[in-house]
Amino acid sequence: MPNNKNYNKVQVLIVGAGPAGLSAAIHIKKSKPEFDVCVIDKAFGAGNHNLSGAVLEHEPLTSLLDFAADGWRESEKAKDVLGQTITNEKILFMPSSKTAFNLLFAVKIAKWLNLGLGGMLHGGDYIVSISKLSKWLTAIARDVGVEVLFGFAAQDIIFDKNTGLTAGVKLIDQGLDKDGNKQPNYIAGDIINADFTILAEGCDGLLTEKFIEKANLERKQPQLFSLGVKELIKISPEQYRKFNANRVIHAMGYPIWTPILGPAMFGGGIIYPGTDNNLAVGMIVGADWKYYDFNPQDALTKFKEHKFVKQFIDGGTVVEAGAKLIPEGGFHAIPRDPQTNSIGKGNCLILGDSAGFVNMLKIRGLHLAIDSGIQAAAAIIDRTTKPDTTAIKYTELIDNGLVGKEMRSAENYRQTIAKFGPTFGIPLSVISNLLPKFTTEEDYKAMTEAKYKLKPKIDFDKDAFTAAAATEHREEEPSHLEILDHNICEQECAPKFGRPCITFCPAGVYEVVNGEAKAANPSNCLHCKTCQRKCPFNNISWTVPEGAGGPRYKNM
Ligand code: SF4
Ligand code: SF4
């Protein structure tokens, strides 16, 4: 939570205490102990806004820890966070609610033939909770002398009028009432000035998008997203043993793509073991879905009812839940300065999911996020006296290193599927890098009047889901969600699509109140940003709420 220490000027300011930002912070502070390195994050505490699958390729993390954290391999924390290695995996195709075929052999052949699909193999990788990983990295960062501050929500990026360089960030005012009036607990949002600013906010970061706009960065293709919804389910020890604590399962097909019934969406289900008899079950769906009445939580329900999945979770209890967007646009959606090609500009760098560093052939980005943090640190150390060229140095390191190599390997993958749809696009994606570059549209333009045919009989319990995410905001604060034009909602959206924000928001934030769509329950918001990317009229603005609001993930 905010304290009274003065952080108005630091050498390096990092927005976002996820794996990318913390890796950068640790590396810089360990290399340059004399630097003031400060990480701010809008969450209540470490790891609270971090949610992912997650499968982690170990190399960037182990190289960071070998450099910065003596004896880490023997620590209890390492055993807790990195204690599960994948020795067994299944890649299933589910044609129906009862059948499933293991495609592992075909994927192994694809790997042998050096085809993209081979990237889906995960043997030897860690199964991690990204919330726990972020908490551990926070502790390591603090050990090496980084200030990591939670409850600090940045509202805007500030530029130096004289140099044009990034000057730092402005924090949000705290203690306003719903109408914006100052309450007795009002605190004006400070400005934090910094020589270098790193944007590592995760997917679709508010400051990152403002920076891209203000600094005139461009993407060659619009960013494309998937929405992931995930539950952590406490199951019996017998079920957990039967599943196998070292096995991960990825599933394609039912209930979002089936050959006969016809839902045609990109994505699939995941089943990963946690610790303490917990099993993570999730559904990831490309946000270019076309069904106006679709909600990925409905797909999660159907997935959990599938005969193969049910055997492991029947009788279990959901102990945590959450949702987040994943950036999937790949190489062509990386925001760059058109003059220098840099990922960022001058003394401001964009990292990890904020830059869109996810390798869609592997469906993995966590190792790239950590590597981008290490490269950002190297660039800052190299350009200490020439901050205006830091983004150029960072981009050289990224493009010529692990991130660039992996992003190029999948550069046309998601666009091929977006262009041709899953039925033809997924087979074509095998040769996507040999195909010409396709122009794709933003996800929100994909919605049609088609209905999703596999709706579960019972509505998904969003209240229980939100409770399991432990999300909260101060009830009296101004809403951080704004519907921009209510006429569009009622005159265009309601008759055509039936106000889909009410259906797809995983937290039930939107409701019809007095005949109008309203963001009626902003305090339930999970900060997933889906509404901002999926409203078919691009009619929702998501701004940052007061610090410490939002979900409080612990094991996600
Ligand atoms: Fe439709 Fe968007 Fe209005 Fe919701 S906010 S009713 S999705 S136009
Ligand atoms: Fe996600 Fe928007 Fe709903 Fe918040 S209001 S949970 S950001 S869809």
JSON list of N, CA, C and O and ligand atoms in Angstrom, two decimals, residues 481 505-507 509-510 525-526 528-531 542, ligand 2:
[
{"chain": "A", "resi": 481, "resn": "LEU", "atom": "N", "xyz": [-15.01, 2.32, -15.40]},
{"chain": "A", "resi": 481, "resn": "LEU", "atom": "CA", "xyz": [-15.53, 1.81, -16.67]},
{"chain": "A", "resi": 481, "resn": "LEU", "atom": "C", "xyz": [-16.55, 2.79, -17.22]},
{"chain": "A", "resi": 481, "resn": "LEU", "atom": "O", "xyz": [-17.50, 3.15, -16.51]},
{"chain": "A", "resi": 505, "resn": "CYS", "atom": "N", "xyz": [-18.82, -10.29, -20.15]},
{"chain": "A", "resi": 505, "resn": "CYS", "atom": "CA", "xyz": [-17.99, -9.85, -19.02]},
{"chain": "A", "resi": 505, "resn": "CYS", "atom": "C", "xyz": [-17.96, -10.98, -17.98]},
{"chain": "A", "resi": 505, "resn": "CYS", "atom": "O", "xyz": [-19.01, -11.37, -17.46]},
{"chain": "A", "resi": 506, "resn": "PRO", "atom": "N", "xyz": [-16.80, -11.51, -17.66]},
{"chain": "A", "resi": 506, "resn": "PRO", "atom": "CA", "xyz": [-16.75, -12.66, -16.76]},
{"chain": "A", "resi": 506, "resn": "PRO", "atom": "C", "xyz": [-17.14, -12.35, -15.33]},
{"chain": "A", "resi": 506, "resn": "PRO", "atom": "O", "xyz": [-17.37, -13.26, -14.53]},
{"chain": "A", "resi": 507, "resn": "ALA", "atom": "N", "xyz": [-17.24, -11.06, -15.01]},
{"chain": "A", "resi": 507, "resn": "ALA", "atom": "CA", "xyz": [-17.55, -10.69, -13.62]},
{"chain": "A", "resi": 507, "resn": "ALA", "atom": "C", "xyz": [-18.95, -10.12, -13.46]},
{"chain": "A", "resi": 507, "resn": "ALA", "atom": "O", "xyz": [-19.31, -9.65, -12.37]},
{"chain": "A", "resi": 509, "resn": "VAL", "atom": "N", "xyz": [-20.22, -7.37, -14.59]},
{"chain": "A", "resi": 509, "resn": "VAL", "atom": "CA", "xyz": [-20.19, -5.93, -14.28]},
{"chain": "A", "resi": 509, "resn": "VAL", "atom": "C", "xyz": [-21.32, -5.18, -14.97]},
{"chain": "A", "resi": 509, "resn": "VAL", "atom": "O", "xyz": [-21.91, -4.25, -14.41]},
{"chain": "A", "resi": 510, "resn": "TYR", "atom": "N", "xyz": [-21.67, -5.62, -16.19]},
{"chain": "A", "resi": 510, "resn": "TYR", "atom": "CA", "xyz": [-22.68, -4.88, -16.98]},
{"chain": "A", "resi": 510, "resn": "TYR", "atom": "C", "xyz": [-24.06, -5.46, -16.76]},
{"chain": "A", "resi": 510, "resn": "TYR", "atom": "O", "xyz": [-24.24, -6.68, -16.73]},
{"chain": "A", "resi": 525, "resn": "CYS", "atom": "N", "xyz": [-14.99, -5.83, -11.04]},
{"chain": "A", "resi": 525, "resn": "CYS", "atom": "CA", "xyz": [-14.14, -5.95, -12.23]},
{"chain": "A", "resi": 525, "resn": "CYS", "atom": "C", "xyz": [-12.86, -6.74, -11.93]},
{"chain": "A", "resi": 525, "resn": "CYS", "atom": "O", "xyz": [-12.20, -6.53, -10.92]},
{"chain": "A", "resi": 526, "resn": "LEU", "atom": "N", "xyz": [-12.51, -7.60, -12.87]},
{"chain": "A", "resi": 526, "resn": "LEU", "atom": "CA", "xyz": [-11.31, -8.44, -12.74]},
{"chain": "A", "resi": 526, "resn": "LEU", "atom": "C", "xyz": [-10.12, -7.86, -13.51]},
{"chain": "A", "resi": 526, "resn": "LEU", "atom": "O", "xyz": [-9.09, -8.51, -13.62]},
{"chain": "A", "resi": 528, "resn": "CYS", "atom": "N", "xyz": [-9.70, -7.63, -16.61]},
{"chain": "A", "resi": 528, "resn": "CYS", "atom": "CA", "xyz": [-9.29, -8.47, -17.76]},
{"chain": "A", "resi": 528, "resn": "CYS", "atom": "C", "xyz": [-9.27, -7.68, -19.05]},
{"chain": "A", "resi": 528, "resn": "CYS", "atom": "O", "xyz": [-8.65, -8.11, -20.01]},
{"chain": "A", "resi": 529, "resn": "LYS", "atom": "N", "xyz": [-9.98, -6.55, -19.13]},
{"chain": "A", "resi": 529, "resn": "LYS", "atom": "CA", "xyz": [-10.04, -5.64, -20.30]},
{"chain": "A", "resi": 529, "resn": "LYS", "atom": "C", "xyz": [-10.83, -6.21, -21.48]},
{"chain": "A", "resi": 529, "resn": "LYS", "atom": "O", "xyz": [-10.79, -5.64, -22.57]},
{"chain": "A", "resi": 530, "resn": "THR", "atom": "N", "xyz": [-11.52, -7.30, -21.27]},
{"chain": "A", "resi": 530, "resn": "THR", "atom": "CA", "xyz": [-12.26, -7.89, -22.39]},
{"chain": "A", "resi": 530, "resn": "THR", "atom": "C", "xyz": [-13.29, -6.91, -22.96]},
{"chain": "A", "resi": 530, "resn": "THR", "atom": "O", "xyz": [-13.46, -6.82, -24.18]},
{"chain": "A", "resi": 531, "resn": "CYS", "atom": "N", "xyz": [-13.96, -6.19, -22.06]},
{"chain": "A", "resi": 531, "resn": "CYS", "atom": "CA", "xyz": [-15.03, -5.30, -22.54]},
{"chain": "A", "resi": 531, "resn": "CYS", "atom": "C", "xyz": [-14.46, -4.24, -23.48]},
{"chain": "A", "resi": 531, "resn": "CYS", "atom": "O", "xyz": [-15.09, -3.86, -24.46]},
{"chain": "A", "resi": 542, "resn": "TRP", "atom": "N", "xyz": [-11.88, 1.68, -20.54]},
{"chain": "A", "resi": 542, "resn": "TRP", "atom": "CA", "xyz": [-11.41, 1.15, -19.25]},
{"chain": "A", "resi": 542, "resn": "TRP", "atom": "C", "xyz": [-10.30, 2.06, -18.75]},
{"chain": "A", "resi": 542, "resn": "TRP", "atom": "O", "xyz": [-9.28, 2.23, -19.42]},
{"chain": "B", "resi": 2, "resn": "SF4", "atom": "FE1", "xyz": [-13.18, -7.63, -17.64]},
{"chain": "B", "resi": 2, "resn": "SF4", "atom": "FE2", "xyz": [-14.40, -5.38, -18.45]},
{"chain": "B", "resi": 2, "resn": "SF4", "atom": "FE3", "xyz": [-15.73, -7.17, -17.05]},
{"chain": "B", "resi": 2, "resn": "SF4", "atom": "FE4", "xyz": [-13.80, -5.73, -15.88]},
{"chain": "B", "resi": 2, "resn": "SF4", "atom": "S1", "xyz": [-15.71, -4.97, -16.70]},
{"chain": "B", "resi": 2, "resn": "SF4", "atom": "S2", "xyz": [-14.15, -7.93, -15.67]},
{"chain": "B", "resi": 2, "resn": "SF4", "atom": "S3", "xyz": [-12.37, -5.53, -17.55]},
{"chain": "B", "resi": 2, "resn": "SF4", "atom": "S4", "xyz": [-14.90, -7.46, -19.09]}
]
